[in-house]
Short mmCIF file of C-alpha atoms in Angstrom, two decimals:
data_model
loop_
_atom_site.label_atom_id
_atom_site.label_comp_id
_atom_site.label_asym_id
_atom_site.label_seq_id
_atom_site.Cartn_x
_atom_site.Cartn_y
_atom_site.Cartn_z
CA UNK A 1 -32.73 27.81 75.17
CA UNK A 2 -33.86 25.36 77.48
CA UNK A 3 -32.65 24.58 81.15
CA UNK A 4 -31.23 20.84 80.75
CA UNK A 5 -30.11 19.80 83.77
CA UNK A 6 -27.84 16.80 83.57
CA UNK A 7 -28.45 13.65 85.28
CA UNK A 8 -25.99 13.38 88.06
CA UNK A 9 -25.59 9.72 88.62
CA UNK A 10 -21.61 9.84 89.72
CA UNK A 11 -20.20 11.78 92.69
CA UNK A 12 -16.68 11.62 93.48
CA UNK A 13 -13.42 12.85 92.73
CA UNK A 14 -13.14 14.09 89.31
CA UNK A 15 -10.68 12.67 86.59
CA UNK A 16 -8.72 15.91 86.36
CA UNK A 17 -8.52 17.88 88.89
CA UNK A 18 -9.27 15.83 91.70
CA UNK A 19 -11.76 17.63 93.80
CA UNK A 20 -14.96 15.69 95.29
CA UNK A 21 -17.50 16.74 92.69
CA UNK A 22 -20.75 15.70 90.77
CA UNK A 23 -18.76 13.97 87.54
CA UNK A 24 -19.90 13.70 84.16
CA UNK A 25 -18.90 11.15 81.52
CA UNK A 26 -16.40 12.85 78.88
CA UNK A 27 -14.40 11.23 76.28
CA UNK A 28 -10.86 11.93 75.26
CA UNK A 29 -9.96 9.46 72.57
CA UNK A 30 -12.49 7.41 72.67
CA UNK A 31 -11.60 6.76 76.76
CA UNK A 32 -14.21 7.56 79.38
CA UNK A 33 -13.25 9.40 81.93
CA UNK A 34 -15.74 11.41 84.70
CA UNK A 35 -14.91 14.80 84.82
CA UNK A 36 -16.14 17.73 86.91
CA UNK A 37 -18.27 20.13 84.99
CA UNK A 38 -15.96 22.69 85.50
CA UNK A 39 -12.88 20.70 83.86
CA UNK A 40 -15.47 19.17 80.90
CA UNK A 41 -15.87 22.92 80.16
CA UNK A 42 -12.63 23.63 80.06
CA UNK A 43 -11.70 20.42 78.00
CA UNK A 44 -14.24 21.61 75.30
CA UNK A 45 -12.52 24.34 75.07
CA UNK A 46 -9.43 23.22 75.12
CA UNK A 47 -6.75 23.39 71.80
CA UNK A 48 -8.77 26.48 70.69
CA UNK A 49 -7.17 28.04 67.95
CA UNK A 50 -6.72 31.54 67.74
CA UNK A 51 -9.02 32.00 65.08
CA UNK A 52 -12.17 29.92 66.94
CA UNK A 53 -13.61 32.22 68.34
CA UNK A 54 -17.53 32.14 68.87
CA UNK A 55 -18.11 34.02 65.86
CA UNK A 56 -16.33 31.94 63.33
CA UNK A 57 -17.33 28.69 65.06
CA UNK A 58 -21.15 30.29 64.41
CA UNK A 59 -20.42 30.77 60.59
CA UNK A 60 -18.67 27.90 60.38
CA UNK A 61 -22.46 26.16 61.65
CA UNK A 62 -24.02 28.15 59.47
CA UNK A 63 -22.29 27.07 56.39
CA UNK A 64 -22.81 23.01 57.48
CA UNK A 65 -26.26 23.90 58.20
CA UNK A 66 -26.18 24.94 54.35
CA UNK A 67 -24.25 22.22 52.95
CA UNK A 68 -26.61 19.81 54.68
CA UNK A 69 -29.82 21.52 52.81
CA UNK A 70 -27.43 21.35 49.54
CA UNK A 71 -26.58 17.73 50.01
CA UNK A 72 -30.21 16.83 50.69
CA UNK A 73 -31.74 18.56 48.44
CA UNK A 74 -28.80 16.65 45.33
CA UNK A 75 -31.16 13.94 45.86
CA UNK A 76 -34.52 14.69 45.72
CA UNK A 77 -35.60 14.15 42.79
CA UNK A 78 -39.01 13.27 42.70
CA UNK A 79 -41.92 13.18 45.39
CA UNK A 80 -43.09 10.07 46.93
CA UNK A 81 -46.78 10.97 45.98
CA UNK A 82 -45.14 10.81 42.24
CA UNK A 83 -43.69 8.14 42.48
CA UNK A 84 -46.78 6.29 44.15
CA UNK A 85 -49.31 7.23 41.19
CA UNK A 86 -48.68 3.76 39.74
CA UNK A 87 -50.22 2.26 42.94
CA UNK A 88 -53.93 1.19 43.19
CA UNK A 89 -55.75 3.51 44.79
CA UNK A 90 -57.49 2.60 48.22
CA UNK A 91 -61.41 2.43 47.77
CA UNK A 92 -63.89 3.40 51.05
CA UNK A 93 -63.14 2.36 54.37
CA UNK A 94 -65.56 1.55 57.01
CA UNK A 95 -63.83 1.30 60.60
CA UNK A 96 -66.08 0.47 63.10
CA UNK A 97 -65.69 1.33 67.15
CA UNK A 98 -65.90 -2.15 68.16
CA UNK A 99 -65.35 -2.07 72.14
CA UNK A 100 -65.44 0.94 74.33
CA UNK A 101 -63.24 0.67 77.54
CA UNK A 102 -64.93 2.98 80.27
CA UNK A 103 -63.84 3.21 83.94
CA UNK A 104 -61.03 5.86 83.87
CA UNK A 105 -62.02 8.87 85.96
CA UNK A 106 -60.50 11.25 83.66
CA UNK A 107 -58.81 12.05 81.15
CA UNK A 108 -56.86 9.00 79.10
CA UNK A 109 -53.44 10.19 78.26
CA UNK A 110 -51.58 6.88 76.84
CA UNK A 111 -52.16 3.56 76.14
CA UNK A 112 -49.93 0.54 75.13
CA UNK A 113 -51.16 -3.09 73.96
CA UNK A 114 -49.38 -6.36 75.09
CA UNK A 115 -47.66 -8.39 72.79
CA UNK A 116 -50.61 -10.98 73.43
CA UNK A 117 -52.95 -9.08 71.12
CA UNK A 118 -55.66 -8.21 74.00
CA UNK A 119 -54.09 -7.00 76.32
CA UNK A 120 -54.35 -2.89 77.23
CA UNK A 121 -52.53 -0.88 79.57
CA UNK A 122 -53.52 2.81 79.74
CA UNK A 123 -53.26 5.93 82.07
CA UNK A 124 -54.62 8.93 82.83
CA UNK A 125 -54.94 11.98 84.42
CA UNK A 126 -55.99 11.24 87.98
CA UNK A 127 -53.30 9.23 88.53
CA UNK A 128 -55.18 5.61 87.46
CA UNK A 129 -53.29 2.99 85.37
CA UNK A 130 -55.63 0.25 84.31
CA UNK A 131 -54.67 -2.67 82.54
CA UNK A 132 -57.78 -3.88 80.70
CA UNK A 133 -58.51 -7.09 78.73
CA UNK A 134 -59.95 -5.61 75.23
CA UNK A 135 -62.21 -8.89 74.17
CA UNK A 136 -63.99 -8.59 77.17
CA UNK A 137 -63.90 -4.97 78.53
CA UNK A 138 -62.87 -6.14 81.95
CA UNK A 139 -60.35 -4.67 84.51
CA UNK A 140 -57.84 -7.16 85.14
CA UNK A 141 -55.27 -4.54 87.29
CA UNK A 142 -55.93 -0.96 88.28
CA UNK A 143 -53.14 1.02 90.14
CA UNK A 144 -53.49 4.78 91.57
CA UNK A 145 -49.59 6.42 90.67
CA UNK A 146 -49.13 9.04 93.81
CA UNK A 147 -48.43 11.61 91.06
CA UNK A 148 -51.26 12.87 88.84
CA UNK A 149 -51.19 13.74 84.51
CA UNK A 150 -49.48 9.75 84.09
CA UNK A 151 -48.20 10.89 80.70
CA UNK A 152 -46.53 7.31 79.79
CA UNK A 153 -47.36 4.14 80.05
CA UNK A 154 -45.52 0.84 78.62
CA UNK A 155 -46.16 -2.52 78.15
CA UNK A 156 -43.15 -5.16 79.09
CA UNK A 157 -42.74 -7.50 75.87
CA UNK A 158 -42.81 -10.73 78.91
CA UNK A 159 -46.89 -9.21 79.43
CA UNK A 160 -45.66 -9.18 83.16
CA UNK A 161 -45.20 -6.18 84.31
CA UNK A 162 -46.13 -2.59 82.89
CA UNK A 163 -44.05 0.97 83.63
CA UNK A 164 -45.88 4.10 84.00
CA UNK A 165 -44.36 7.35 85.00
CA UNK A 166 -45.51 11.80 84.67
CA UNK A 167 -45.46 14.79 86.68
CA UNK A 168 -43.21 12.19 89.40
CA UNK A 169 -40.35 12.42 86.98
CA UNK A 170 -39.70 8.87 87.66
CA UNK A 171 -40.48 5.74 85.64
CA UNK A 172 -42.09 3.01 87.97
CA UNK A 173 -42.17 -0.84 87.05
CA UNK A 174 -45.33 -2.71 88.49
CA UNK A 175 -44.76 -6.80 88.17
CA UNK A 176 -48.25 -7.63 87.05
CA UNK A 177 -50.02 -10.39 89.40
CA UNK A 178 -53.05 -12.23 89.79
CA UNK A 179 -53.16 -13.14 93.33
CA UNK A 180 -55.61 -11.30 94.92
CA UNK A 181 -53.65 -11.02 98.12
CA UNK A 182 -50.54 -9.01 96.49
CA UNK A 183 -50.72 -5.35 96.77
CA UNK A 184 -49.68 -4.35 93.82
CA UNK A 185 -48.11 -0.90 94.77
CA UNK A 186 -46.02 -2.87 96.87
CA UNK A 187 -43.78 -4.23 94.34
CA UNK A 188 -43.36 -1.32 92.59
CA UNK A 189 -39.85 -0.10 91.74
CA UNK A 190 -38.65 3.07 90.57
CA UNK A 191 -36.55 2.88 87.73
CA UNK A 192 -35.69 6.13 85.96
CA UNK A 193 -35.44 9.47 87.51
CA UNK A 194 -35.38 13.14 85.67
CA UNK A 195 -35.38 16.35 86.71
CA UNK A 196 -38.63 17.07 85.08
CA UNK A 197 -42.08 15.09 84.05
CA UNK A 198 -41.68 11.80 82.33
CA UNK A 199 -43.34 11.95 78.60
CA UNK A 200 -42.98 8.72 77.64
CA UNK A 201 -41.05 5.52 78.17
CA UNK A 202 -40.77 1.87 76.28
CA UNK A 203 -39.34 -0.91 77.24
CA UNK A 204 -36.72 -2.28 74.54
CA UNK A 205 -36.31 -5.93 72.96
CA UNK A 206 -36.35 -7.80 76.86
CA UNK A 207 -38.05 -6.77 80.29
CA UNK A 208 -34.78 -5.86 81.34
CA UNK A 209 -34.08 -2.34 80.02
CA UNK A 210 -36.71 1.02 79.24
CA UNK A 211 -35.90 3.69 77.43
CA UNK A 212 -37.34 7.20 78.57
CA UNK A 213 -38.46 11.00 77.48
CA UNK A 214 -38.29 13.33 80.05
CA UNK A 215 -39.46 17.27 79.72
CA UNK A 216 -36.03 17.95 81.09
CA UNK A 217 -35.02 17.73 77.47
CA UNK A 218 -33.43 14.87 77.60
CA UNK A 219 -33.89 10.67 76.91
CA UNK A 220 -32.40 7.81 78.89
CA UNK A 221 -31.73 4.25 78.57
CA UNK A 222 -31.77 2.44 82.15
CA UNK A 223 -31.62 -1.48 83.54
CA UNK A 224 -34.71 -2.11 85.13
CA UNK A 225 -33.11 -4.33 87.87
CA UNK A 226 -30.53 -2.16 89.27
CA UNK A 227 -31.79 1.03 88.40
CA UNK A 228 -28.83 2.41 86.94
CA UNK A 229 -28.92 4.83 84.16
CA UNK A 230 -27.17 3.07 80.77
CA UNK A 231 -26.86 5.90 78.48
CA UNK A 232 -28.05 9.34 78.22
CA UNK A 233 -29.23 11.10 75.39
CA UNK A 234 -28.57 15.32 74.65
CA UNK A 235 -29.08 17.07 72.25
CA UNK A 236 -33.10 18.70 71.95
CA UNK A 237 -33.45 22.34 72.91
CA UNK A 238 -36.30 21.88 75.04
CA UNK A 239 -38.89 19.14 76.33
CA UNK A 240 -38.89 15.35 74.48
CA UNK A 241 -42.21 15.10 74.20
CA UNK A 242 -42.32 11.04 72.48
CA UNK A 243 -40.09 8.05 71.77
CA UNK A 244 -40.20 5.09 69.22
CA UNK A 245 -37.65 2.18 69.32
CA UNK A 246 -36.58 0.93 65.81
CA UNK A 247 -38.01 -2.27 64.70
CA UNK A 248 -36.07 -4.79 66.24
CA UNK A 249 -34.65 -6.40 62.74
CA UNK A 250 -32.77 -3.10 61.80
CA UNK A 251 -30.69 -2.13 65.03
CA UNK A 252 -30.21 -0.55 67.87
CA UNK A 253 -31.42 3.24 67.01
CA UNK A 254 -34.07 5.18 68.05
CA UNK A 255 -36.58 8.41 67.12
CA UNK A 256 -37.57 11.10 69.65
CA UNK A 257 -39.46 14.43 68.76
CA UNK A 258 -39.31 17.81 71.16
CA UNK A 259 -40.98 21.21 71.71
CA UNK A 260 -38.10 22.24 70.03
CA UNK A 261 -40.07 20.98 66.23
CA UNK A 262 -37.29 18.41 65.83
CA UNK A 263 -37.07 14.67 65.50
CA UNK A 264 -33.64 13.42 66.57
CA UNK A 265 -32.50 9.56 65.91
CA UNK A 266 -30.47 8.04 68.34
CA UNK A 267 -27.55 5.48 68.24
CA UNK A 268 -28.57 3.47 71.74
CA UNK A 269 -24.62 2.31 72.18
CA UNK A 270 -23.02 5.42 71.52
CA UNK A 271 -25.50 8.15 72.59
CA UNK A 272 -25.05 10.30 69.79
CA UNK A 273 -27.48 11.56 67.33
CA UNK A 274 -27.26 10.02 64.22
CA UNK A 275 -29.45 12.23 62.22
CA UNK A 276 -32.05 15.57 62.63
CA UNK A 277 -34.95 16.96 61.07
CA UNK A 278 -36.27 20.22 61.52
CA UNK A 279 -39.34 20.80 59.01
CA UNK A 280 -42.30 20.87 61.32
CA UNK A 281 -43.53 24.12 62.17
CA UNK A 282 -44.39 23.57 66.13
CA UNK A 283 -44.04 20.99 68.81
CA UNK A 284 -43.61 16.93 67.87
CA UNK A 285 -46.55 15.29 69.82
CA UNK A 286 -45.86 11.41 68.69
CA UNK A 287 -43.31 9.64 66.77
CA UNK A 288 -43.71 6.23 65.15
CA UNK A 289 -41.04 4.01 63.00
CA UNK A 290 -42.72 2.76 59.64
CA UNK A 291 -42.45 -0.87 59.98
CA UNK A 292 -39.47 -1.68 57.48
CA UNK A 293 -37.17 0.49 59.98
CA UNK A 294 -36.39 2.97 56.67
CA UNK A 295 -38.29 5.73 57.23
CA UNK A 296 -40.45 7.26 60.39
CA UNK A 297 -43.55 9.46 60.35
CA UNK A 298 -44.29 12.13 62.74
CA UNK A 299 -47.50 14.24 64.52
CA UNK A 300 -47.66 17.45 65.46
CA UNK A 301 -49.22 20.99 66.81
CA UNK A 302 -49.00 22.14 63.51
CA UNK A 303 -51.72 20.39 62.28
CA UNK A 304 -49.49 18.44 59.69
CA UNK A 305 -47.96 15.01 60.14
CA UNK A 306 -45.20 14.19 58.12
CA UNK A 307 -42.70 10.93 56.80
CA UNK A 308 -39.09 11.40 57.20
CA UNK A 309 -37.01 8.43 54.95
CA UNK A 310 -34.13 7.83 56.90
CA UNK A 311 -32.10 6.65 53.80
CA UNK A 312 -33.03 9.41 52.03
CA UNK A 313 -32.14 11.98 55.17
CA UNK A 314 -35.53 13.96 54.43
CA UNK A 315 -38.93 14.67 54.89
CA UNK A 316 -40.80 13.03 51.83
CA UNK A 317 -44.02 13.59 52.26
CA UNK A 318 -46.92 15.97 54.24
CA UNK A 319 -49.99 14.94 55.69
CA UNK A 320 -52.40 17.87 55.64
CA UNK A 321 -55.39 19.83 54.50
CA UNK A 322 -56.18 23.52 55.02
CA UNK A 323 -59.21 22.24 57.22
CA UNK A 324 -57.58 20.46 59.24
CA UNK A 325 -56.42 23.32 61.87
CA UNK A 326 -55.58 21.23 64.95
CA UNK A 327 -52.68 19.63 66.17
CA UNK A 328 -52.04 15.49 65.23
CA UNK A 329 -51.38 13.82 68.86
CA UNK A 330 -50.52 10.64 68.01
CA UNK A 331 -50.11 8.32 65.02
CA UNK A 332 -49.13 4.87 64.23
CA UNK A 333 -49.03 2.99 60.87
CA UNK A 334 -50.92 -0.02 60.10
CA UNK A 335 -49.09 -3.29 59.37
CA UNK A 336 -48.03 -3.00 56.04
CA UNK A 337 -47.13 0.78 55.92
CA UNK A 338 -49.86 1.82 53.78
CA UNK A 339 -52.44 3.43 56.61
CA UNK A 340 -51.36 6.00 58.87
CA UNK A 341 -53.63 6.77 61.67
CA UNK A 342 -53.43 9.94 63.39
CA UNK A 343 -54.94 11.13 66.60
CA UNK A 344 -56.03 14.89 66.32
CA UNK A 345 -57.26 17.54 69.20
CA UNK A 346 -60.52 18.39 67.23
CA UNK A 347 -61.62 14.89 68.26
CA UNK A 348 -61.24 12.87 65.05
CA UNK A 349 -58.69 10.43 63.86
CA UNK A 350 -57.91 10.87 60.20
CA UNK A 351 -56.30 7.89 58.34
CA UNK A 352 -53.92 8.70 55.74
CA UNK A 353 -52.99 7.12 52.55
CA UNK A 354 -48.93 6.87 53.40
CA UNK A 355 -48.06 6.74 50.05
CA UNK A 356 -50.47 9.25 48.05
CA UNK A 357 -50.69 11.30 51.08
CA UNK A 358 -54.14 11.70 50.43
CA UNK A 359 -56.70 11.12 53.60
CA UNK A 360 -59.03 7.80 53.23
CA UNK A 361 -61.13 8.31 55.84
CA UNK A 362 -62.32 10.19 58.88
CA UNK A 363 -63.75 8.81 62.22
CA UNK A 364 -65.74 10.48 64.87
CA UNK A 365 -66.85 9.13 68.16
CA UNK A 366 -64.42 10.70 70.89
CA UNK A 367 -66.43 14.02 72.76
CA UNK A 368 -62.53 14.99 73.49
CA UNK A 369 -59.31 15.21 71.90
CA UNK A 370 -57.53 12.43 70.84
CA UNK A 371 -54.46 11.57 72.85
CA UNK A 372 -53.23 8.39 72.32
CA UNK A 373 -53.42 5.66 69.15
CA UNK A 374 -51.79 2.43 68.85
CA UNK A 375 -52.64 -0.40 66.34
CA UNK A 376 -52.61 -3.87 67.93
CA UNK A 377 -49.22 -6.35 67.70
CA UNK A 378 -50.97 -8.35 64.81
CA UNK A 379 -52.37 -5.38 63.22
CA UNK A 380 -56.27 -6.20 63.56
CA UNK A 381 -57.14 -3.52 65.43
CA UNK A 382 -56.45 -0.56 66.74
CA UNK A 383 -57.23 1.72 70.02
CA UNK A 384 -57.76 5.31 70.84
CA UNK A 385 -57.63 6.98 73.91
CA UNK A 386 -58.95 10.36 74.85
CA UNK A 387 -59.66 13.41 77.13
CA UNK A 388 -63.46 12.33 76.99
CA UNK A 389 -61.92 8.82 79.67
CA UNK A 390 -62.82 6.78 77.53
CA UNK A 391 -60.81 4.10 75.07
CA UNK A 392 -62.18 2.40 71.49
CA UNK A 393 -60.85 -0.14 70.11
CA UNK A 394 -61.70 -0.16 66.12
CA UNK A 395 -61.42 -2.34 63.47
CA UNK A 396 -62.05 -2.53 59.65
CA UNK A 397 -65.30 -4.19 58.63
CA UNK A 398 -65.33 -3.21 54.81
CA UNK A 399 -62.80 -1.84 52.31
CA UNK A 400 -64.85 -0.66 49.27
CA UNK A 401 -62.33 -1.27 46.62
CA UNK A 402 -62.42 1.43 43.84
CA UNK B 1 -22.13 32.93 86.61
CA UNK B 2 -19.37 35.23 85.49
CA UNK B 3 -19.06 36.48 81.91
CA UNK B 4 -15.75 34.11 81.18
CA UNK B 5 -17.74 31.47 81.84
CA UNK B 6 -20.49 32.10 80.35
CA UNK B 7 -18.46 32.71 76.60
CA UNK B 8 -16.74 29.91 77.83
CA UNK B 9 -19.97 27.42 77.69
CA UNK B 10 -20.73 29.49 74.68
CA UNK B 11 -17.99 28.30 72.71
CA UNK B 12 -18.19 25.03 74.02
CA UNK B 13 -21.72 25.15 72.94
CA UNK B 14 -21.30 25.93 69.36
CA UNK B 15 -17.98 23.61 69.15
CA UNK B 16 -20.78 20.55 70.04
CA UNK B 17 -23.22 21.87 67.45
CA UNK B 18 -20.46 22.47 64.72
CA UNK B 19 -18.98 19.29 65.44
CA UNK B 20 -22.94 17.18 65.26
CA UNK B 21 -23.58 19.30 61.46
CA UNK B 22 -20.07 17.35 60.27
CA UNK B 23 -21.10 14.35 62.02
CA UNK B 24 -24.54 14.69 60.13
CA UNK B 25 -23.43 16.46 56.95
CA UNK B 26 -20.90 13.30 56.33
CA UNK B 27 -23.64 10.27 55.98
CA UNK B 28 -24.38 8.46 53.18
CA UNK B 29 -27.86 8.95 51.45
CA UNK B 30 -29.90 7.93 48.95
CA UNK B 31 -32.13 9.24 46.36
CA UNK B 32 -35.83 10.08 47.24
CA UNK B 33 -36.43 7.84 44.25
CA UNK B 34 -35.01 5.17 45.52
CA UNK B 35 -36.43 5.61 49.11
CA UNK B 36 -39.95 5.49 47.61
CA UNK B 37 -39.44 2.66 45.68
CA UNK B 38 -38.66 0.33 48.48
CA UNK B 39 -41.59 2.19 50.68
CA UNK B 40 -43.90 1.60 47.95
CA UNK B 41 -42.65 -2.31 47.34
CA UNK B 42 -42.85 -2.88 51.34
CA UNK B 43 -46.49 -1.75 51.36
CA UNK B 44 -47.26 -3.91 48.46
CA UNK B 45 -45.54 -6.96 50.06
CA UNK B 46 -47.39 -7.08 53.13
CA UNK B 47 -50.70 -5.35 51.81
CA UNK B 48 -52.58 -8.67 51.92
CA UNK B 49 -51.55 -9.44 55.53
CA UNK B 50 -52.82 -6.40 56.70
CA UNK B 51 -56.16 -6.99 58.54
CA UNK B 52 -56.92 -3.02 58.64
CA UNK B 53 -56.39 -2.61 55.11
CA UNK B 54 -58.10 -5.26 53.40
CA UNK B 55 -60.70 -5.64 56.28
CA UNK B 56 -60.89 -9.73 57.92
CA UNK B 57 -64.28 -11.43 57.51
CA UNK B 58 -66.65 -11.36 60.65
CA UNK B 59 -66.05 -15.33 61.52
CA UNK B 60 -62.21 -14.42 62.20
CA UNK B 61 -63.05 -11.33 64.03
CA UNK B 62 -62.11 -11.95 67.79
CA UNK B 63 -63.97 -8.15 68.62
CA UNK B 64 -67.24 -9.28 66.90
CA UNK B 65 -70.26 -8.83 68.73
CA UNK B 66 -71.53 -11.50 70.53
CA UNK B 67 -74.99 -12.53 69.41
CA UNK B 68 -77.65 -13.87 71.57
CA UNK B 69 -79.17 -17.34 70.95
CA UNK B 70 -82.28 -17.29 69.92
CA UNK B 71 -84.82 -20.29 70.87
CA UNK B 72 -86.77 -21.26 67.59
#
């Protein structure tokens, strides 16, 4: 059982009891109210009957825990790989590296695109954020974070500006600029603050608000402007090691994954989890929404990377052969659904039929483990960052149909 | 922390989880056969706008190699 702190953002006197004290949010009938942890601990246990005690309240878990697996388990009634034997098969794939992006000192540990298609920010260990034009290789922005292992990185959907944040445990916002004169790390605001390293962050819809992971086990929603913190985010049993906001058409929810092997997805408004999923076998490294919102696919240190449907409430398929031995990193789907690329520590980036669950192709090139993978806004291309410093940026030049 | 409290946050503890499993055991789902179905029709839908599946030819390629004139 993890630490989590909770993010003290009140201090005053509490709801209840009246005493000056670090509040927290609680809600009786649907009211908010800021408590004192003290009285929130004695409000959740409050109208105990006799027979609740932590014993029966266990069982009583147990047997939901149980009925869940039952319910789930009503439905599934075929395999997706079943069901998608009617589909064409995909032929041979030939992905070429077709830019290399060198200049990071060390190792690359994320990477976002802009929405204009060309556009890369990425960060790394020594405490570098670049933002690098991908037609042309150039630099247009470097920053140097005061904090080293820059874990996250984020794009703002505007192109302006770009958030970064790691071992700081604080989300910074850099306007981008072009005049020469402007210091960038002058502007810089801090916008999110944890009580451990930052693992990732993304801005949502607008410039305006970013969502963040944070090893203290928890995520947060804040308003860029002021700061504040919007909504918090409980619930994982140890660090949230990756984030990934729902396509914008389907809502306001979103998917995290933990070191405690579960993916958790969020209602934004409410803060509550809407639904879990417990199946992998070791930490989540990367989470990524399939694009129709439905269904989400995850990587992680157990060599396996898997699709949850969120309809269905289940895993529904496995991405994984007995030589593949080392953990996914990252993955992200290709436009349509079909591809799934997937980052691994043994240096290669498998692609995955998503429907067959079969593996199309294999691609070499890093000298490092794979840490980060994103495929373009458009879907043309996609990028790869590693522990070797370097980035490639790769594209499809043939599909061999069958 | 003395022991009151600590069965205390206990039970609070296992109230929270007890009350997310009814929270989660109550949605409403749908059949895997279902689910796949409208995967399988999304990926079909968009398959032919996806440049990384079917591949875009080299003069729309804005990563292509930039060749070198060449003086006859």
């Amino acid at each position: 059982m993890c630490d989590q702190t909770f993010l003290v953002n009140v201090f005053g006197s509490c709801d209840k009891c009246f005493k000056q004290r670090a509040l927290r949010p609680v809600f009786k009938k649907s009211q908010q109210l800021n408590y004192c942890s003290i009285c929130a601990e004695i409000m959740a246990t409050d109208g105990l009957h006799e027979n609740e005690t932590l014993a029966s309240l266990k069982s009583e878990a147990e047997s939901l825990k149980g009925k869940l697996e039952e319910e789930r388990a009503k439905l599934h009634d075929v395999e997706l790989h079943q069901v998608a034997e009617r589909v064409e098969a995909l032929g041979q794939f030939v992905m070429k590296t077709r830019r290399t992006l060198k200049g990071h000192g060390n190792k690359v540990l994320c990477m976002d695109w802009c929405k204009d298609k060309r556009r890369i920010v990425s960060s790394s260990q020594d405490g570098k954020v670049i933002v690098w034009d991908s037609f042309t290789t150039n630099k247009e922005h470097a920053v140097t974070m005061p904090c080293t292992w820059v874990m996250a990185c984020a794009y703002a959907p505007s192109g302006c500006a770009i958030a970064c944040g790691g071992l700081d445990n604080k989300c910074s916002v850099y306007p981008l600029t072009f005049d020469k004169n402007e210091n960038m790390a002058a502007k810089k605001k801090s916008v999110a603050m944890h009580t451990n390293y930052l693992s990732a962050c993304s801005f949502t819809n607008s410039d305006m608000q970013i969502l963040t992971a944070s090893g203290d086990g928890t995520c947060a929603l804040w308003d860029v402007e002021s700061g504040q913190l919007l909504q918090s985010f409980h619930g994982h049993g140890a660090d949230v090691l990756c984030l990934d906001l729902a396509p914008s058409e389907t809502g306001n929810t979103f998917v995290s994954g933990g070191c405690d092997k579960k993916a958790m997805v969020w209602d934004m408004r409410s803060g509550q989890c809407v639904q879990a999923f417990e199946t992998h076998e070791s930490d989540i490294n990367s989470v990524r929404y399939y694009p129709s919102g439905d269904a989400f696919a995850s990587g992680s240190d157990d060599a396996t990377c898997r699709l949850y449907d969120l309809r269905a409430d289940r895993e529904v398929a496995i991405y994984s052969k007995e030589s593949i031995i080392f953990g996914a990193s990252s993955v992200d789907f290709s436009l349509s659904g079909r591809l799934l690329f997937a980052g691994y520590n043994d240096y290669t980036i498998n692609v995955w039929d998503v429907l067959k669950g079969s593996r199309v192709s294999i691609l070499f090139g890093h000298e490092n483990r794979v840490s980060t993978l994103r495929v373009s806004p458009d879907g043309t291309a996609f990028c790869s960052g590693s522990w070797d410093h370097t980035l490639r940026v790769r594209k499809t030049s043939f599909h061999f149909a069958v | 922390m003395s022991s009151k409290t600590a069965s205390t946050n206990n039970i609070a503890q296992a109230r929270r989880t007890v009350q997310q499993l009814r929270l989660e055991a109550s949605i409403e789902r749908i059949k895997v056969s279902k689910a796949s179905a409208d995967l399988m029709s999304y990926c079909e839908e968009h398959a032919r706008s996806d440049p990384l599946l079917i591949g875009i030819p080299t003069s729309e390629n804005p990563f292509k190699d930039e060749k070198t004139c060449v003086i006859l």
